[in-house]
Amino acid sequence: MNSRQLNELAQQLRVDSIRCSAAAGSGHPTSSMSAAELMAVLTARHFRYDFERPEHPGNDRFVLSKGHASPLLYAAYKAAGAINETELMTYRKLGSRLEGHPTPRRLPWVETATGSLGQGLPVAVGIALAGKRLDRTGNRVWVMCGDSELAEGSVWEAAEHAAYEHLDNLTAIVDVNRLGQRGPTRHGHDLDAYARRFAAFGWHTIEIDGHDVDAVDRAYGEAASTKGQPTVILARTLKGKGVEAVQDREGLHGKPLKDADEAIAELGGPRDLRVEVPEPPAARMLHAVRTGHLELPRYDIGDEVATRDAFGQALAALGGARGDVVALDGEVGDSTRTEFFAKEHPDRFFECYIAEQQLVATSVGLASRGWVPFASTFAAFLTRAHDFVRMASISGAGINLAGSHAGVAIGRDGPSQMGLEDLAMMRAVHGSTVLYPCDANQTAKLVGTMADLEGVRYLRTSRGDTPVVYSPTEDFPVGGSKVLRASDDDRLTVVAAGITVHEALKAADALGREGIPIRVIDLYSVKPVDRRTLREAAERTGCLVTVEDHHAEGGLGDAVLEAFADGRPVPRLVRLAVRDMPGSASPEEQLHEAGIDAEAIAAAGRLLVEHAIAP
């Protein structure tokens, strides 16, 4: 396309953005109109893509970080022939693939879900890392950002990481249209302010008039030829460009145009241009997955082994058996034990430093390219990245997260380091799997299982050494549990997971000596939960005690209660959890002070049994 045709295509993208938003009665046409030339030139001249083969290894990748500008993206899809006029007009309607914010669950050309601003660039960094360090296909990653989202700290985590990794295959296009949702952005049209910030992080910066198609074309060419550093194109644009009633005016964000027909006429009316998107170059298939026999570490019953150690050793073994497994860490690999993987498979290890949002975003980007990521940090610090975990679920991303140093059992470091909310956070994520092993063999088996699950998978590990209670030949299916103690005379059931399993076993010994036999269930699968075993235990014993190294809200106790949420009678229940703010103390003192050690379990058991037999 020549310059005149590119300008015509930009006008078509504006018109189609207005039309589909008007038909929906909602949407963000003005945010789409500002970036029309940026999208037109990219689609027609620089974006190499086969829409018939979205998994083609040579395809460039595009991320619309400003996901609310979805009308622009869908208008470009129509121009490229990927969707037709009829589908375009289903925008935001029930059952349509064209959602208000695009997701890969619905559209094969979308790399990641966006809409929570500040996430597109971090995920694009992960995609670019896959291309540069792993797949080496030579394709480019283009990400279109809005200027408002540059206020998000996650953008600058991504900016620093991209420069550190020399991602010259990554180009960020910033639509600097000056207006946010409620008024002007922090820096308005001051392109230099943004350029100074990106340059300070090590980016190559280009400032342009975003409505000059020739300038846009030159900028894209310069970005593609820049070596050794990522490029940001800062494009000065006008929100609502081309329609006098809305151009560069406040108060119109997220609203369809009132006089859509007049606006369309002002833009020259509907058009039906078709774009021949540049074809991707020939490329080898994506990473060949080397699959071998998985020989997990084995531990002897009675050994004292921390589950975090077993996690690290099992992950290294998994990496040796499967060439598609990658590991990431947030600069705590010596504590999470991902250092074992890093030493054996350095080419597939990614150090994300203390940037937990970027840690999860990189995992999502790698997963979108077919890799199986395991990302680790302290359980407490994953809470900082919760929005990225939530959006990973919306994307349908398959990522494995491991949180170490969970609960008060870590000891003297104090509450800032204690994961006490993580089970609740991860259980609330749609489609997630939440696992909490109590010993080394169980941990190793679950690591191997996690790699083949779907969605967001979370494994909670403990800092201190704990006894091995299971044989290495034992299996631990997701959604299952293990009954460690049981008899026909059991008076109550204790349900525990992780560190509290060992406390429950001590309590069982103590109560047994007093003539009170109890059942002990290791509920290692916190989500999905083993309803059948819990219901059977409730029917047999009539009383349950749940005990968890976690806050009372949203953790193990709530998971157990959900097993009875279908109208079944709820048994007599005592829930032991961390209810006060802990301080610094030894692990044993912490468990005692929190009321979740063997002594507290035994006391709760005695009380339940006494009440059960009281006249």
Coordinates of C-alpha atoms in Angstrom, one line a residue:
M1 CA 0.0 0.0 0.0
N2 CA 1.2 3.5 -0.8
S3 CA 0.8 6.5 1.6
R4 CA -2.6 7.5 0.2
Q5 CA -3.9 4.0 0.6
L6 CA -2.5 3.7 4.2
N7 CA -4.4 6.9 5.1
E8 CA -7.6 5.4 3.6
L9 CA -7.1 2.2 5.6
A10 CA -6.7 4.3 8.8
Q11 CA -10.0 6.0 8.0
Q12 CA -11.6 2.6 7.5
L13 CA -10.3 1.4 10.8
R14 CA -11.8 4.5 12.5
V15 CA -15.2 4.1 10.7
D16 CA -15.4 0.4 11.6
S17 CA -14.5 1.1 15.2
I18 CA -17.3 3.7 15.4
R19 CA -19.8 1.3 13.7
C20 CA -19.2 -1.7 15.8
S21 CA -19.2 0.3 19.1
A22 CA -22.5 2.0 18.0
A23 CA -24.1 -1.3 17.3
A24 CA -23.0 -2.6 20.7
G25 CA -24.1 0.5 22.5
S26 CA -20.8 0.5 24.3
G27 CA -17.0 0.4 23.7
H28 CA -14.1 2.7 23.3
P29 CA -14.1 4.1 19.8
T30 CA -12.2 7.3 20.6
S31 CA -9.3 5.3 22.1
S32 CA -9.3 3.2 18.9
M33 CA -9.4 6.2 16.5
S34 CA -6.2 7.7 18.0
A35 CA -4.2 4.7 17.0
A36 CA -5.6 4.1 13.5
E37 CA -2.5 5.1 11.5
L38 CA -0.3 3.1 13.9
M39 CA -2.4 0.0 13.3
A40 CA -2.9 0.6 9.6
V41 CA 0.9 0.9 8.8
L42 CA 1.8 -2.1 11.0
T43 CA -0.8 -4.4 9.5
A44 CA -0.1 -3.5 5.9
R45 CA 3.6 -3.1 5.9
H46 CA 5.4 -4.6 8.9
F47 CA 3.4 -7.3 10.7
R48 CA 4.3 -10.7 9.2
Y49 CA 1.5 -13.1 10.0
D50 CA -0.4 -16.0 8.5
F51 CA -4.0 -15.7 9.9
E52 CA -4.7 -19.2 8.6
R53 CA -1.9 -20.5 10.7
P54 CA -1.7 -18.6 14.0
E55 CA 0.8 -21.1 15.3
H56 CA 3.2 -20.6 12.4
P57 CA 6.7 -20.4 14.0
G58 CA 7.7 -17.5 11.8
N59 CA 4.7 -15.3 12.7
D60 CA 5.3 -12.0 14.4
R61 CA 3.3 -11.5 17.6
F62 CA 1.1 -8.6 18.5
V63 CA -0.2 -7.7 21.9
L64 CA -2.8 -5.0 22.4
S65 CA -2.0 -3.8 25.9
K66 CA -4.6 -1.1 25.7
G67 CA -7.2 -3.8 25.4
H68 CA -10.1 -1.4 25.6
A69 CA -9.2 -0.3 22.1
S70 CA -10.5 -3.7 20.9
P71 CA -12.7 -2.1 18.1
L72 CA -9.5 -1.1 16.4
L73 CA -8.1 -4.6 16.6
Y74 CA -11.3 -6.2 15.3
A75 CA -11.4 -3.6 12.5
A76 CA -7.9 -4.6 11.5
Y77 CA -8.9 -8.3 11.6
K78 CA -11.8 -7.4 9.2
A79 CA -9.4 -5.6 6.9
A80 CA -7.1 -8.6 6.9
G81 CA -10.0 -10.9 6.1
A82 CA -9.8 -12.8 9.4
I83 CA -13.4 -11.9 10.3
N84 CA -16.2 -10.6 8.1
E85 CA -18.6 -7.7 8.3
T86 CA -21.3 -9.8 10.0
E87 CA -19.0 -10.9 12.8
L88 CA -17.7 -7.4 13.3
M89 CA -21.1 -6.2 14.1
T90 CA -21.6 -8.8 16.8
Y91 CA -19.0 -6.9 19.0
R92 CA -19.7 -7.2 22.7
K93 CA -22.9 -9.3 22.2
L94 CA -23.7 -12.5 23.9
G95 CA -21.8 -15.5 22.4
S96 CA -19.6 -13.3 20.2
R97 CA -15.9 -14.0 19.9
L98 CA -15.4 -10.2 19.8
E99 CA -15.4 -9.4 23.5
G100 CA -15.0 -6.0 25.0
H101 CA -11.4 -6.8 25.8
P102 CA -9.8 -9.5 23.6
T103 CA -8.8 -12.9 25.0
P104 CA -7.0 -15.9 23.5
R105 CA -9.8 -18.2 24.8
R106 CA -12.0 -16.8 22.0
L107 CA -9.6 -15.7 19.2
P108 CA -6.6 -17.7 18.0
W109 CA -4.8 -14.5 17.0
V110 CA -4.8 -13.0 20.4
E111 CA -1.6 -13.7 22.5
T112 CA -2.8 -12.8 25.9
A113 CA -5.8 -11.3 27.7
T114 CA -5.5 -7.6 28.3
G115 CA -7.7 -4.9 29.8
S116 CA -6.1 -4.8 33.2
L117 CA -3.7 -2.0 32.1
G118 CA 0.0 -2.4 32.5
Q119 CA 0.1 -6.1 31.6
G120 CA 0.5 -6.2 27.9
L121 CA 4.2 -5.1 27.9
P122 CA 5.2 -7.5 30.7
V123 CA 3.7 -10.4 28.9
A124 CA 5.2 -9.3 25.6
V125 CA 8.6 -9.4 27.3
G126 CA 7.9 -13.1 28.1
I127 CA 6.9 -13.8 24.4
A128 CA 10.0 -11.9 23.2
L129 CA 12.2 -13.9 25.6
A130 CA 10.8 -17.2 24.1
G131 CA 11.6 -16.0 20.6
K132 CA 15.1 -14.7 21.4
R133 CA 16.5 -17.2 23.9
L134 CA 14.5 -20.4 23.2
D135 CA 12.8 -20.7 19.8
R136 CA 15.3 -18.4 17.9
T137 CA 12.8 -18.0 15.1
G138 CA 13.7 -14.3 14.3
N139 CA 10.1 -13.1 14.6
R140 CA 9.2 -9.8 16.2
V141 CA 6.9 -8.9 19.0
W142 CA 4.9 -5.7 18.7
V143 CA 2.9 -4.4 21.7
M144 CA 0.6 -1.4 21.5
C145 CA 0.3 0.5 24.8
G146 CA -1.7 3.5 25.9
D147 CA 0.0 6.5 27.6
S148 CA -2.2 6.2 30.7
E149 CA -1.0 2.7 31.6
L150 CA 2.6 4.0 31.7
A151 CA 1.8 5.0 35.3
E152 CA 1.7 1.3 36.2
G153 CA 4.8 0.0 38.0
S154 CA 4.6 -3.2 36.1
V155 CA 5.4 -1.4 32.9
W156 CA 8.7 -0.3 34.3
E157 CA 9.5 -3.7 35.6
A158 CA 9.0 -4.9 32.0
A159 CA 11.0 -2.0 30.6
E160 CA 14.0 -2.8 32.8
H161 CA 13.8 -6.5 32.2
A162 CA 13.5 -6.1 28.4
A163 CA 16.6 -3.9 28.3
Y164 CA 18.6 -6.2 30.6
E165 CA 17.8 -9.1 28.3
H166 CA 18.7 -7.1 25.1
L167 CA 15.3 -7.9 23.5
D168 CA 15.9 -6.2 20.2
N169 CA 13.0 -8.3 18.8
L170 CA 10.5 -6.3 20.9
T171 CA 8.9 -3.0 19.9
A172 CA 6.5 -1.1 22.1
I173 CA 4.2 1.4 20.4
V174 CA 2.8 4.0 22.8
D175 CA -0.3 5.8 21.7
V176 CA 0.3 9.1 23.4
N177 CA -3.2 10.6 23.0
R178 CA -3.0 12.8 26.1
L179 CA -6.3 11.8 27.6
G180 CA -7.1 9.1 30.1
Q181 CA -10.5 8.0 31.5
R182 CA -11.3 11.1 33.6
G183 CA -9.0 13.7 32.1
P184 CA -5.5 14.4 31.0
T185 CA -2.7 11.9 31.6
R186 CA 0.2 12.7 33.9
H187 CA 2.5 13.9 31.1
G188 CA 0.0 14.8 28.4
H189 CA 1.7 15.2 25.0
D190 CA 5.2 15.5 26.5
L191 CA 6.9 12.8 24.4
D192 CA 10.3 13.7 25.8
A193 CA 9.1 12.9 29.4
Y194 CA 8.4 9.4 28.3
A195 CA 11.5 9.1 26.1
R196 CA 13.7 10.1 29.0
R197 CA 12.2 7.3 31.2
F198 CA 12.6 4.6 28.6
A199 CA 16.1 5.7 27.6
A200 CA 17.1 5.5 31.3
F201 CA 16.1 1.9 31.3
G202 CA 18.2 1.2 28.2
W203 CA 15.6 1.4 25.3
H204 CA 16.0 2.9 21.9
T205 CA 13.4 5.7 21.6
I206 CA 11.7 7.2 18.6
E207 CA 9.3 10.1 18.8
I208 CA 6.9 10.7 15.9
D209 CA 3.6 12.2 14.8
G210 CA 1.3 9.2 15.1
H211 CA -1.0 10.4 12.4
D212 CA 1.8 10.7 9.7
V213 CA 1.8 7.3 8.0
D214 CA 5.2 7.9 6.4
A215 CA 6.7 8.8 9.8
V216 CA 5.1 5.7 11.3
D217 CA 6.5 3.6 8.5
R218 CA 10.0 4.9 9.0
A219 CA 9.8 4.3 12.8
Y220 CA 8.7 0.7 12.4
G221 CA 11.6 0.1 10.0
E222 CA 14.1 1.7 12.4
A223 CA 12.8 -0.5 15.2
A224 CA 13.3 -3.6 13.2
S225 CA 16.8 -2.7 12.3
T226 CA 17.9 -1.7 15.9
K227 CA 20.2 -4.2 17.5
G228 CA 21.0 -5.0 21.1
Q229 CA 18.1 -3.1 22.7
P230 CA 14.3 -3.0 22.6
T231 CA 12.6 0.0 20.9
V232 CA 9.8 2.2 22.0
I233 CA 7.9 4.3 19.5
L234 CA 6.3 7.3 21.2
A235 CA 3.5 8.5 18.9
R236 CA 1.8 11.8 19.5
T237 CA -1.9 11.3 18.6
L238 CA -5.3 12.8 19.2
K239 CA -8.1 10.8 20.9
G240 CA -11.1 10.7 18.6
K241 CA -9.0 11.8 15.7
G242 CA -10.9 12.8 12.6
V243 CA -14.2 13.8 14.1
E244 CA -14.4 17.4 15.3
A245 CA -17.1 16.7 17.9
V246 CA -14.9 14.3 19.8
Q247 CA -11.3 14.9 18.8
D248 CA -9.1 15.7 21.8
R249 CA -12.1 16.3 24.0
E250 CA -12.5 15.2 27.6
G251 CA -15.3 13.2 29.0
L252 CA -15.8 10.8 26.1
H253 CA -13.7 7.8 27.2
G254 CA -15.5 4.5 26.9
K255 CA -18.6 5.9 25.2
P256 CA -19.9 5.2 21.7
L257 CA -20.3 8.3 19.6
K258 CA -23.7 9.9 19.9
D259 CA -24.0 10.9 16.3
A260 CA -22.3 7.9 14.7
D261 CA -23.7 8.4 11.3
E262 CA -22.5 12.0 11.1
A263 CA -19.1 11.0 12.4
I264 CA -18.8 8.3 9.7
A265 CA -19.8 10.8 7.0
E266 CA -17.2 13.2 8.3
L267 CA -14.6 10.5 7.9
G268 CA -15.7 9.9 4.3
G269 CA -18.1 7.1 4.8
P270 CA -17.6 3.3 5.0
R271 CA -14.9 1.6 3.0
D272 CA -14.1 -2.0 2.2
L273 CA -10.3 -2.1 1.8
R274 CA -8.6 -5.4 2.1
V275 CA -5.0 -5.7 3.4
E276 CA -2.5 -8.3 2.2
V277 CA -0.7 -8.8 5.5
P278 CA 3.0 -9.6 4.9
E279 CA 3.7 -13.3 5.0
P280 CA 6.0 -14.7 7.8
P281 CA 9.3 -16.1 6.7
A282 CA 9.9 -19.8 6.6
A283 CA 10.9 -21.0 10.1
R284 CA 11.6 -24.3 11.7
M285 CA 9.0 -25.8 14.0
L286 CA 8.8 -24.4 17.5
H287 CA 11.0 -26.1 20.2
A288 CA 11.2 -29.8 19.7
V289 CA 10.1 -31.4 23.0
R290 CA 12.6 -33.8 24.2
T291 CA 10.7 -36.3 26.3
G292 CA 12.5 -38.9 28.3
H293 CA 11.9 -41.1 31.4
L294 CA 11.2 -39.0 34.4
E295 CA 13.2 -40.3 37.4
L296 CA 12.0 -38.3 40.3
P297 CA 14.1 -38.1 43.5
R298 CA 13.2 -40.7 46.1
Y299 CA 13.3 -40.3 49.9
D300 CA 13.2 -42.9 52.7
I301 CA 10.5 -42.9 55.2
G302 CA 11.7 -41.2 58.4
D303 CA 14.2 -38.9 56.6
E304 CA 13.9 -35.2 57.4
V305 CA 13.6 -33.3 54.2
A306 CA 12.1 -29.8 53.5
T307 CA 9.4 -29.8 50.8
R308 CA 11.1 -26.9 49.2
D309 CA 14.2 -29.1 48.7
A310 CA 12.1 -31.8 47.2
F311 CA 10.5 -29.3 44.9
G312 CA 13.8 -28.0 43.6
Q313 CA 15.2 -31.5 43.1
A314 CA 12.0 -32.8 41.4
L315 CA 11.9 -29.7 39.1
A316 CA 15.5 -30.3 38.0
A317 CA 14.7 -33.9 37.2
L318 CA 11.6 -32.8 35.3
G319 CA 13.7 -30.4 33.3
G320 CA 16.0 -33.3 32.4
A321 CA 13.1 -35.5 31.2
R322 CA 11.2 -32.8 29.3
G323 CA 12.7 -30.2 27.0
D324 CA 9.7 -27.9 27.2
V325 CA 9.9 -27.2 30.9
V326 CA 11.4 -23.8 31.9
A327 CA 12.0 -22.3 35.4
L328 CA 11.8 -18.8 36.6
D329 CA 12.6 -17.2 40.0
G330 CA 12.4 -13.9 41.7
E331 CA 15.9 -13.7 43.0
V332 CA 15.3 -16.2 45.8
G333 CA 16.4 -19.3 44.0
D334 CA 18.7 -20.4 46.8
S335 CA 15.6 -20.4 49.1
T336 CA 12.9 -21.7 46.7
R337 CA 15.5 -24.2 45.4
T338 CA 15.0 -23.4 41.7
E339 CA 18.8 -23.0 41.8
F340 CA 18.9 -26.8 41.3
F341 CA 17.2 -26.4 37.9
A342 CA 19.3 -23.4 37.0
K343 CA 22.6 -25.3 37.6
E344 CA 21.4 -28.3 35.4
H345 CA 19.5 -26.4 32.7
P346 CA 20.8 -22.8 32.6
D347 CA 19.6 -22.3 29.0
R348 CA 16.0 -22.7 30.3
F349 CA 16.2 -20.7 33.5
F350 CA 15.0 -17.1 33.7
E351 CA 16.0 -14.9 36.6
C352 CA 13.4 -12.2 37.0
Y353 CA 14.9 -10.6 40.1
I354 CA 12.6 -9.0 42.7
A355 CA 9.8 -8.2 40.2
E356 CA 7.0 -10.6 41.0
Q357 CA 4.6 -9.0 38.4
Q358 CA 7.2 -9.5 35.7
L359 CA 7.9 -13.1 37.0
V360 CA 4.3 -14.1 36.4
A361 CA 3.9 -12.1 33.2
T362 CA 7.0 -13.8 31.8
S363 CA 5.5 -17.1 32.6
V364 CA 2.4 -16.2 30.8
G365 CA 4.3 -15.1 27.7
L366 CA 6.4 -18.3 27.7
A367 CA 3.3 -20.4 28.1
S368 CA 1.7 -18.7 25.1
R369 CA 4.6 -20.0 23.0
G370 CA 4.2 -23.6 24.1
W371 CA 6.6 -23.7 27.0
V372 CA 5.7 -25.2 30.5
P373 CA 6.9 -22.6 33.0
F374 CA 7.5 -23.1 36.8
A375 CA 7.8 -19.8 38.5
S376 CA 8.8 -19.6 42.2
T377 CA 9.2 -17.0 44.9
F378 CA 8.1 -16.8 48.6
A379 CA 4.4 -17.4 48.9
A380 CA 3.9 -14.1 50.6
F381 CA 5.4 -12.2 47.6
L382 CA 3.2 -13.8 45.0
T383 CA 0.3 -11.8 46.5
R384 CA 2.0 -8.7 44.8
A385 CA 1.3 -10.4 41.4
H386 CA -2.2 -11.5 42.1
D387 CA -3.7 -9.4 39.2
F388 CA -1.3 -11.1 36.8
V389 CA -2.4 -14.5 38.1
R390 CA -6.0 -13.5 37.7
M391 CA -5.4 -12.3 34.1
A392 CA -3.5 -15.5 33.4
S393 CA -6.6 -17.4 34.2
I394 CA -8.6 -15.2 31.8
S395 CA -6.0 -16.0 29.1
G396 CA -6.3 -19.7 29.8
A397 CA -2.5 -19.7 30.4
G398 CA -1.0 -22.9 31.6
I399 CA 1.5 -21.8 34.3
N400 CA 2.9 -23.4 37.4
L401 CA 3.5 -21.3 40.5
A402 CA 5.4 -22.4 43.6
G403 CA 5.3 -20.4 46.8
S404 CA 7.8 -21.3 49.5
H405 CA 8.3 -20.2 53.1
A406 CA 4.6 -20.6 53.8
G407 CA 2.9 -19.9 57.1
V408 CA 4.2 -19.1 60.6
A409 CA 6.3 -22.3 60.5
I410 CA 9.1 -20.3 58.8
G411 CA 9.9 -19.0 62.3
R412 CA 11.9 -15.9 63.2
D413 CA 11.6 -13.9 60.0
G414 CA 8.2 -12.6 61.1
P415 CA 4.9 -11.8 59.3
S416 CA 6.3 -9.9 56.4
Q417 CA 7.8 -13.1 55.0
M418 CA 5.0 -15.5 56.0
G419 CA 2.6 -16.6 53.3
L420 CA -0.7 -16.6 55.2
E421 CA -3.1 -15.5 52.4
D422 CA -1.8 -17.5 49.5
L423 CA -4.2 -20.4 49.6
A424 CA -7.2 -18.1 49.7
M425 CA -5.8 -16.1 46.8
M426 CA -5.0 -19.1 44.6
R427 CA -8.3 -20.9 45.4
A428 CA -10.2 -17.9 44.2
V429 CA -8.6 -18.0 40.8
H430 CA -11.0 -19.5 38.2
G431 CA -9.9 -23.0 37.2
S432 CA -6.9 -23.1 39.4
T433 CA -5.3 -26.1 41.1
V434 CA -4.0 -25.7 44.6
L435 CA -1.6 -28.3 46.1
Y436 CA 0.0 -28.4 49.6
P437 CA 2.3 -31.4 50.1
C438 CA 3.5 -32.5 53.6
D439 CA 6.6 -34.5 52.7
A440 CA 9.3 -34.9 50.1
N441 CA 8.0 -37.9 48.1
Q442 CA 4.5 -36.3 47.9
T443 CA 6.1 -33.0 46.7
A444 CA 8.1 -34.7 44.0
K445 CA 5.2 -36.6 42.6
L446 CA 3.0 -33.5 42.6
V447 CA 5.7 -31.5 40.7
G448 CA 5.7 -34.2 38.0
T449 CA 1.9 -34.1 37.8
M450 CA 1.6 -30.3 37.7
A451 CA 3.4 -30.1 34.3
D452 CA 0.5 -31.8 32.5
L453 CA -2.4 -30.0 34.2
E454 CA -4.3 -27.0 32.6
G455 CA -4.7 -23.5 33.9
V456 CA -3.0 -21.9 36.9
R457 CA -1.4 -24.5 39.2
Y458 CA -0.1 -23.6 42.6
L459 CA 2.2 -25.6 44.9
R460 CA 2.8 -24.5 48.4
T461 CA 6.1 -25.6 50.0
S462 CA 7.6 -25.3 53.5
R463 CA 10.9 -24.0 54.7
G464 CA 11.8 -26.4 57.5
D465 CA 12.7 -30.1 57.3
T466 CA 9.8 -32.5 58.0
P467 CA 9.6 -36.3 58.3
V468 CA 9.0 -38.3 55.1
V469 CA 5.8 -40.2 55.8
Y470 CA 5.1 -41.6 52.3
S471 CA 6.8 -44.2 50.2
P472 CA 8.3 -43.0 46.9
T473 CA 5.9 -45.5 45.2
E474 CA 2.8 -43.8 46.5
D475 CA 0.6 -41.9 44.1
F476 CA -1.1 -38.6 44.8
P477 CA -3.8 -37.8 42.3
V478 CA -5.1 -34.2 42.0
G479 CA -8.4 -34.0 43.8
G480 CA -7.4 -36.8 46.2
S481 CA -6.3 -37.0 49.8
K482 CA -4.6 -39.6 52.0
V483 CA -6.1 -41.1 55.2
L484 CA -3.0 -41.5 57.4
R485 CA -4.8 -42.9 60.5
A486 CA -8.2 -44.6 60.6
S487 CA -10.1 -47.2 62.5
D488 CA -13.7 -48.3 63.0
D489 CA -13.6 -46.7 66.5
D490 CA -12.5 -43.2 65.4
R491 CA -14.2 -40.5 67.5
L492 CA -13.3 -37.5 65.3
T493 CA -11.4 -36.6 62.2
V494 CA -8.5 -34.1 61.9
V495 CA -8.0 -32.6 58.4
A496 CA -4.6 -31.1 57.8
A497 CA -2.2 -30.2 55.0
G498 CA 1.5 -29.5 54.7
I499 CA 3.2 -28.7 58.0
T500 CA 0.1 -29.4 60.1
V501 CA -0.1 -33.0 58.9
H502 CA 2.8 -33.8 61.2
E503 CA 1.2 -31.9 64.1
A504 CA -2.0 -33.9 63.5
L505 CA -0.1 -37.2 63.6
K506 CA 1.5 -36.2 67.0
A507 CA -2.0 -35.3 68.3
A508 CA -3.3 -38.6 67.1
D509 CA -0.6 -40.4 69.1
A510 CA -1.4 -38.4 72.2
L511 CA -5.1 -38.9 72.0
G512 CA -4.7 -42.5 71.2
R513 CA -2.8 -43.0 74.4
E514 CA -5.8 -41.5 76.2
G515 CA -8.2 -43.9 74.5
I516 CA -9.5 -41.4 71.9
P517 CA -8.8 -42.9 68.5
I518 CA -8.9 -40.2 65.7
R519 CA -8.8 -40.2 61.9
V520 CA -6.2 -38.1 60.2
I521 CA -6.7 -36.9 56.6
D522 CA -3.9 -35.3 54.6
L523 CA -5.8 -32.9 52.3
Y524 CA -2.8 -32.2 50.0
S525 CA -5.2 -31.3 47.2
V526 CA -6.8 -28.1 48.5
K527 CA -8.5 -27.4 45.2
P528 CA -10.1 -29.5 43.9
V529 CA -11.0 -31.0 47.2
D530 CA -11.7 -34.7 48.0
R531 CA -15.4 -34.4 48.8
R532 CA -16.0 -38.1 49.0
T533 CA -13.4 -38.8 51.7
L534 CA -14.4 -35.8 53.7
R535 CA -18.0 -36.8 53.7
E536 CA -17.3 -40.3 54.6
A537 CA -15.1 -39.2 57.5
A538 CA -17.9 -36.9 58.7
E539 CA -20.4 -39.7 58.6
R540 CA -18.2 -42.1 60.4
T541 CA -16.9 -39.8 63.1
G542 CA -19.4 -37.0 63.3
C543 CA -16.7 -34.4 64.2
L544 CA -14.1 -32.6 62.2
V545 CA -11.1 -30.5 63.2
T546 CA -9.4 -28.5 60.4
V547 CA -5.9 -27.2 61.1
E548 CA -4.0 -24.9 58.8
D549 CA -0.9 -22.7 58.8
H550 CA -2.8 -20.0 57.1
H551 CA -5.4 -17.3 58.0
A552 CA -8.8 -18.7 58.8
E553 CA -10.4 -16.9 55.7
G554 CA -10.3 -18.7 52.4
G555 CA -7.9 -21.5 53.2
L556 CA -8.1 -25.2 54.2
G557 CA -11.1 -24.8 56.5
D558 CA -13.2 -23.1 53.8
A559 CA -12.2 -25.8 51.3
V560 CA -13.4 -28.5 53.7
L561 CA -16.7 -26.7 54.3
E562 CA -17.3 -26.5 50.5
A563 CA -17.5 -30.3 50.5
F564 CA -20.8 -29.9 52.4
A565 CA -22.2 -27.0 50.5
D566 CA -24.7 -29.0 48.5
G567 CA -27.2 -29.3 51.4
R568 CA -25.5 -32.2 53.2
P569 CA -25.5 -31.9 57.0
V570 CA -22.3 -30.1 58.3
P571 CA -20.6 -32.1 61.0
R572 CA -19.5 -30.7 64.3
L573 CA -16.6 -28.6 63.3
V574 CA -13.6 -26.8 65.0
R575 CA -11.4 -24.7 62.7
L576 CA -7.8 -24.1 63.9
A577 CA -5.9 -21.4 61.9
V578 CA -3.6 -18.4 62.3
R579 CA -6.0 -15.8 63.8
D580 CA -3.6 -13.3 65.4
M581 CA -0.7 -11.3 63.9
P582 CA 2.5 -13.4 64.5
G583 CA 5.9 -11.9 65.5
S584 CA 9.3 -13.5 65.6
A585 CA 9.9 -16.8 67.3
S586 CA 11.1 -20.3 66.6
P587 CA 8.9 -22.5 64.3
E588 CA 7.8 -24.6 67.2
E589 CA 6.9 -21.5 69.2
Q590 CA 5.1 -20.0 66.2
L591 CA 2.9 -23.1 65.8
H592 CA 2.1 -23.1 69.5
E593 CA 1.3 -19.4 69.7
A594 CA -1.0 -19.7 66.7
G595 CA -2.8 -22.6 68.2
I596 CA -2.1 -25.0 65.4
D597 CA 0.4 -27.4 67.0
A598 CA -0.2 -30.9 68.2
E599 CA -1.2 -29.7 71.7
A600 CA -3.9 -27.4 70.3
I601 CA -5.2 -30.1 68.0
A602 CA -5.4 -32.6 70.9
A603 CA -7.2 -30.0 73.0
A604 CA -9.7 -29.3 70.3
G605 CA -10.2 -33.0 69.8
R606 CA -10.9 -33.6 73.5
L607 CA -13.4 -30.8 73.6
L608 CA -15.3 -32.0 70.6
V609 CA -15.5 -35.6 71.9
E610 CA -16.6 -34.4 75.3
H611 CA -19.4 -32.3 73.8
A612 CA -20.4 -35.2 71.5
I613 CA -21.0 -37.5 74.5
A614 CA -22.5 -34.9 76.8
P615 CA -26.1 -35.7 77.8

